[in-house]
CSV table of N, CA and C in Angstrom, one decimal:
chain,number,residue,atom,x,y,z
A,1,UNK,N,-9.7,-81.9,9.1
A,1,UNK,CA,-9.7,-81.1,10.3
A,1,UNK,C,-10.2,-81.8,11.4
A,2,UNK,N,-9.7,-81.5,12.6
A,2,UNK,CA,-10.2,-82.2,13.8
A,2,UNK,C,-10.2,-81.3,15.0
A,3,UNK,N,-11.4,-81.2,15.6
A,3,UNK,CA,-11.5,-80.4,16.9
A,3,UNK,C,-11.1,-81.2,18.1
A,4,UNK,N,-10.2,-80.6,18.9
A,4,UNK,CA,-9.8,-81.2,20.1
A,4,UNK,C,-10.3,-80.4,21.3
A,5,UNK,N,-11.1,-81.0,22.2
A,5,UNK,CA,-11.6,-80.4,23.3
A,5,UNK,C,-10.5,-80.0,24.3
A,6,UNK,N,-10.3,-78.7,24.5
A,6,UNK,CA,-9.3,-78.3,25.5
A,6,UNK,C,-10.0,-77.4,26.6
A,7,UNK,N,-11.2,-77.6,26.8
A,7,UNK,CA,-12.0,-76.8,27.8
A,7,UNK,C,-11.3,-76.8,29.1
A,8,UNK,N,-10.9,-77.9,29.6
A,8,UNK,CA,-10.2,-78.0,30.9
A,8,UNK,C,-9.0,-77.2,31.1
A,9,UNK,N,-8.3,-76.8,30.0
A,9,UNK,CA,-7.2,-76.0,30.0
A,9,UNK,C,-7.5,-74.5,30.1
A,10,UNK,N,-8.8,-74.2,30.0
A,10,UNK,CA,-9.2,-72.8,30.0
A,10,UNK,C,-10.3,-72.5,31.1
A,11,UNK,N,-10.1,-73.0,32.3
A,11,UNK,CA,-11.1,-73.0,33.3
A,11,UNK,C,-11.5,-71.5,33.7
A,12,UNK,N,-10.5,-70.6,33.7
A,12,UNK,CA,-10.8,-69.3,34.1
A,12,UNK,C,-11.6,-68.5,33.0
A,13,UNK,N,-11.3,-68.8,31.8
A,13,UNK,CA,-12.1,-68.2,30.7
A,13,UNK,C,-13.5,-68.7,30.8
A,14,UNK,N,-13.7,-70.0,31.0
A,14,UNK,CA,-15.0,-70.6,31.1
A,14,UNK,C,-15.8,-70.0,32.2
A,15,UNK,N,-15.2,-69.9,33.4
A,15,UNK,CA,-15.8,-69.3,34.6
A,15,UNK,C,-16.2,-67.9,34.4
A,16,UNK,N,-15.3,-67.1,33.7
A,16,UNK,CA,-15.6,-65.7,33.5
A,16,UNK,C,-16.7,-65.5,32.5
A,17,UNK,N,-16.8,-66.3,31.4
A,17,UNK,CA,-17.8,-66.2,30.5
A,17,UNK,C,-19.2,-66.6,31.0
A,18,UNK,N,-19.2,-67.6,31.8
A,18,UNK,CA,-20.4,-68.1,32.4
A,18,UNK,C,-21.0,-67.1,33.4
A,19,UNK,N,-20.1,-66.4,34.1
A,19,UNK,CA,-20.5,-65.4,35.1
A,19,UNK,C,-20.9,-64.1,34.6
A,20,UNK,N,-20.4,-63.7,33.4
A,20,UNK,CA,-20.6,-62.4,32.8
A,20,UNK,C,-21.4,-62.3,31.6
A,21,UNK,N,-21.9,-63.4,31.1
A,21,UNK,CA,-22.7,-63.4,29.9
A,21,UNK,C,-24.0,-64.3,30.1
A,22,UNK,N,-24.8,-64.3,29.1
A,22,UNK,CA,-26.0,-65.1,29.2
A,22,UNK,C,-25.8,-66.6,28.8
A,23,UNK,N,-24.6,-67.0,28.6
A,23,UNK,CA,-24.2,-68.3,28.1
A,23,UNK,C,-24.6,-69.3,29.2
A,24,UNK,N,-25.1,-70.5,28.8
A,24,UNK,CA,-25.4,-71.6,29.7
A,24,UNK,C,-24.3,-72.7,29.6
A,25,UNK,N,-23.5,-72.6,28.5
A,25,UNK,CA,-22.4,-73.5,28.4
A,25,UNK,C,-21.3,-72.9,27.6
A,26,UNK,N,-20.0,-73.3,27.8
A,26,UNK,CA,-18.9,-72.9,27.1
A,26,UNK,C,-18.0,-74.1,26.8
A,27,UNK,N,-17.6,-74.2,25.6
A,27,UNK,CA,-16.6,-75.3,25.2
A,27,UNK,C,-15.5,-74.6,24.5
A,28,UNK,N,-14.2,-75.0,24.7
A,28,UNK,CA,-13.1,-74.5,24.0
A,28,UNK,C,-12.4,-75.7,23.3
A,29,UNK,N,-12.1,-75.4,22.0
A,29,UNK,CA,-11.5,-76.4,21.2
A,29,UNK,C,-10.2,-75.9,20.5
A,30,UNK,N,-9.4,-76.8,20.1
A,30,UNK,CA,-8.2,-76.5,19.3
A,30,UNK,C,-8.5,-77.0,17.9
A,31,UNK,N,-8.3,-76.2,16.9
A,31,UNK,CA,-8.5,-76.6,15.5
A,31,UNK,C,-7.1,-76.3,14.9
A,32,UNK,N,-6.2,-77.2,15.2
A,32,UNK,CA,-4.8,-76.9,14.8
A,32,UNK,C,-4.3,-75.7,15.5
A,33,UNK,N,-3.8,-74.7,14.8
A,33,UNK,CA,-3.3,-73.5,15.5
A,33,UNK,C,-4.4,-72.5,15.9
A,34,UNK,N,-5.6,-72.8,15.6
A,34,UNK,CA,-6.7,-71.9,15.8
A,34,UNK,C,-7.5,-72.3,17.1
A,35,UNK,N,-7.8,-71.4,17.9
A,35,UNK,CA,-8.6,-71.6,19.1
A,35,UNK,C,-10.1,-71.3,18.8
A,36,UNK,N,-11.0,-72.2,19.2
A,36,UNK,CA,-12.4,-72.1,18.9
A,36,UNK,C,-13.1,-72.1,20.2
A,37,UNK,N,-13.9,-71.1,20.5
A,37,UNK,CA,-14.7,-70.9,21.7
A,37,UNK,C,-16.2,-71.0,21.3
A,38,UNK,N,-16.9,-72.0,21.8
A,38,UNK,CA,-18.3,-72.3,21.4
A,38,UNK,C,-19.1,-72.0,22.7
A,39,UNK,N,-20.1,-71.1,22.6
A,39,UNK,CA,-20.9,-70.9,23.7
A,39,UNK,C,-22.4,-70.9,23.3
A,40,UNK,N,-23.3,-71.2,24.2
A,40,UNK,CA,-24.7,-71.3,23.9
A,40,UNK,C,-25.5,-70.7,25.0
A,41,UNK,N,-26.6,-70.0,24.6
A,41,UNK,CA,-27.6,-69.5,25.5
A,41,UNK,C,-29.0,-69.9,25.0
A,42,UNK,N,-30.0,-69.4,25.7
A,42,UNK,CA,-31.3,-69.8,25.3
A,42,UNK,C,-31.7,-69.4,23.9
A,43,UNK,N,-31.2,-68.2,23.5
A,43,UNK,CA,-31.7,-67.6,22.2
A,43,UNK,C,-30.6,-67.6,21.1
A,44,UNK,N,-29.4,-68.1,21.4
A,44,UNK,CA,-28.4,-68.0,20.4
A,44,UNK,C,-27.2,-69.0,20.7
A,45,UNK,N,-26.4,-69.3,19.7
A,45,UNK,CA,-25.2,-70.0,19.8
A,45,UNK,C,-24.1,-69.2,19.1
A,46,UNK,N,-22.9,-69.1,19.7
A,46,UNK,CA,-21.9,-68.3,19.2
A,46,UNK,C,-20.6,-69.1,19.1
A,47,UNK,N,-19.8,-68.9,18.1
A,47,UNK,CA,-18.5,-69.5,17.9
A,47,UNK,C,-17.5,-68.3,17.6
A,48,UNK,N,-16.4,-68.3,18.4
A,48,UNK,CA,-15.3,-67.4,18.1
A,48,UNK,C,-14.1,-68.2,17.7
A,49,UNK,N,-13.5,-67.8,16.6
A,49,UNK,CA,-12.3,-68.5,16.1
A,49,UNK,C,-11.2,-67.4,16.2
A,50,UNK,N,-10.1,-67.8,16.8
A,50,UNK,CA,-9.0,-66.8,16.9
A,50,UNK,C,-7.7,-67.5,16.7
A,51,UNK,N,-6.8,-66.8,16.1
A,51,UNK,CA,-5.4,-67.3,15.8
A,51,UNK,C,-4.5,-66.1,15.9
A,52,UNK,N,-3.6,-66.1,16.8
A,52,UNK,CA,-2.7,-65.0,17.0
A,52,UNK,C,-1.6,-64.8,15.9
A,53,UNK,N,-1.4,-65.8,15.1
A,53,UNK,CA,-0.3,-65.7,14.1
A,53,UNK,C,-0.8,-65.5,12.7
A,54,UNK,N,-2.0,-65.7,12.4
A,54,UNK,CA,-2.5,-65.5,11.0
A,54,UNK,C,-4.0,-65.3,11.0
A,55,UNK,N,-4.5,-64.9,9.8
A,55,UNK,CA,-5.9,-64.7,9.6
A,55,UNK,C,-6.6,-66.1,9.7
A,56,UNK,N,-7.9,-66.1,10.0
A,56,UNK,CA,-8.7,-67.3,10.0
A,56,UNK,C,-9.0,-67.7,8.6
A,57,UNK,N,-8.8,-68.9,8.2
A,57,UNK,CA,-9.1,-69.4,6.9
A,57,UNK,C,-10.5,-69.7,6.6
A,58,UNK,N,-11.0,-69.5,5.4
A,58,UNK,CA,-12.4,-69.7,5.0
A,58,UNK,C,-12.8,-71.2,5.3
A,59,UNK,N,-11.9,-72.1,5.1
A,59,UNK,CA,-12.3,-73.5,5.4
A,59,UNK,C,-12.5,-73.8,6.9
A,60,UNK,N,-11.8,-73.0,7.7
A,60,UNK,CA,-12.0,-73.1,9.2
A,60,UNK,C,-13.4,-72.6,9.6
A,61,UNK,N,-13.8,-71.5,8.9
A,61,UNK,CA,-15.1,-70.9,9.2
A,61,UNK,C,-16.2,-71.9,8.7
A,62,UNK,N,-16.0,-72.4,7.5
A,62,UNK,CA,-17.0,-73.4,7.0
A,62,UNK,C,-17.1,-74.6,7.9
A,63,UNK,N,-16.0,-75.1,8.3
A,63,UNK,CA,-16.0,-76.2,9.2
A,63,UNK,C,-16.7,-75.9,10.5
A,64,UNK,N,-16.5,-74.8,11.1
A,64,UNK,CA,-17.1,-74.4,12.4
A,64,UNK,C,-18.6,-74.3,12.2
A,65,UNK,N,-19.0,-73.7,11.1
A,65,UNK,CA,-20.5,-73.5,10.8
A,65,UNK,C,-21.2,-74.9,10.6
A,66,UNK,N,-20.6,-75.8,9.9
A,66,UNK,CA,-21.2,-77.1,9.6
A,66,UNK,C,-21.1,-78.1,10.8
A,67,UNK,N,-19.9,-78.1,11.4
A,67,UNK,CA,-19.6,-79.2,12.4
A,67,UNK,C,-20.0,-78.7,13.9
A,68,UNK,N,-19.9,-77.4,14.2
A,68,UNK,CA,-20.2,-77.0,15.5
A,68,UNK,C,-21.6,-76.5,15.6
A,69,UNK,N,-22.0,-75.6,14.7
A,69,UNK,CA,-23.3,-75.0,14.7
A,69,UNK,C,-24.4,-75.8,14.0
A,70,UNK,N,-23.9,-76.9,13.2
A,70,UNK,CA,-24.8,-77.7,12.4
A,70,UNK,C,-25.8,-76.8,11.6
A,71,UNK,N,-25.2,-75.9,10.9
A,71,UNK,CA,-25.9,-74.9,10.1
A,71,UNK,C,-25.3,-74.7,8.8
A,72,UNK,N,-25.8,-73.7,8.1
A,72,UNK,CA,-25.3,-73.2,6.8
A,72,UNK,C,-24.9,-71.8,6.9
A,73,UNK,N,-24.0,-71.3,6.0
A,73,UNK,CA,-23.5,-69.9,6.1
A,73,UNK,C,-24.6,-68.9,6.0
A,74,UNK,N,-25.7,-69.3,5.2
A,74,UNK,CA,-26.8,-68.3,5.1
A,74,UNK,C,-27.6,-68.1,6.4
A,75,UNK,N,-27.5,-69.0,7.3
A,75,UNK,CA,-28.3,-68.8,8.6
A,75,UNK,C,-27.4,-68.2,9.7
A,76,UNK,N,-26.2,-68.0,9.4
A,76,UNK,CA,-25.2,-67.5,10.4
A,76,UNK,C,-24.8,-66.1,10.2
A,77,UNK,N,-24.7,-65.3,11.2
A,77,UNK,CA,-24.1,-63.9,11.1
A,77,UNK,C,-22.6,-64.1,11.3
A,78,UNK,N,-21.9,-63.6,10.4
A,78,UNK,CA,-20.4,-63.7,10.4
A,78,UNK,C,-19.8,-62.4,10.5
A,79,UNK,N,-19.0,-62.1,11.5
A,79,UNK,CA,-18.2,-60.9,11.7
A,79,UNK,C,-16.7,-61.3,11.7
A,80,UNK,N,-16.0,-60.6,10.7
A,80,UNK,CA,-14.6,-60.9,10.6
A,80,UNK,C,-13.8,-59.7,10.9
A,81,UNK,N,-12.6,-59.9,11.5
A,81,UNK,CA,-11.6,-58.9,11.7
A,81,UNK,C,-10.3,-59.7,11.7
A,82,UNK,N,-9.2,-58.9,11.6
A,82,UNK,CA,-7.9,-59.6,11.6
A,82,UNK,C,-7.7,-60.6,12.8
A,83,UNK,N,-7.4,-61.8,12.4
A,83,UNK,CA,-7.1,-62.9,13.4
A,83,UNK,C,-8.3,-63.3,14.3
A,84,UNK,N,-9.5,-62.9,13.9
A,84,UNK,CA,-10.7,-63.2,14.8
A,84,UNK,C,-11.9,-63.3,13.9
A,85,UNK,N,-12.7,-64.3,14.1
A,85,UNK,CA,-14.0,-64.4,13.4
A,85,UNK,C,-15.1,-64.8,14.5
A,86,UNK,N,-16.2,-64.1,14.4
A,86,UNK,CA,-17.3,-64.5,15.3
A,86,UNK,C,-18.5,-64.9,14.5
A,87,UNK,N,-19.0,-66.1,14.8
A,87,UNK,CA,-20.2,-66.7,14.2
A,87,UNK,C,-21.3,-66.7,15.2
A,88,UNK,N,-22.5,-66.2,14.7
A,88,UNK,CA,-23.6,-66.2,15.7
A,88,UNK,C,-24.9,-66.8,15.0
A,89,UNK,N,-25.5,-67.7,15.7
A,89,UNK,CA,-26.7,-68.3,15.1
A,89,UNK,C,-27.9,-68.1,16.1
A,90,UNK,N,-29.0,-67.5,15.6
A,90,UNK,CA,-30.1,-67.3,16.5
A,90,UNK,C,-30.9,-68.7,16.6
A,91,UNK,N,-31.3,-69.0,17.8
A,91,UNK,CA,-32.0,-70.3,18.0
A,91,UNK,C,-33.4,-70.2,18.5
A,92,UNK,N,-33.8,-69.0,18.7
A,92,UNK,CA,-35.2,-68.8,19.2
A,92,UNK,C,-36.0,-67.9,18.3
């Protein structure tokens, strides 16, 4: 698996999130057909994985936890719904 930084292609999403949330940074990645949105604030880091065509795979979730959040599944709150997974890691 390989993350490709596509943040520049999503400038309106980044501006909206920075203006309407407590996030201090937003990065958008492509993980094959899955879009990964990584945001961070003073007290937490969040990753949203979305795929319009299929469910998010467990190996994509594991990859995001280890490679983006540098964490383990036990430390991360995981919320799953069809075609969307949110990962949240408390940092404070």
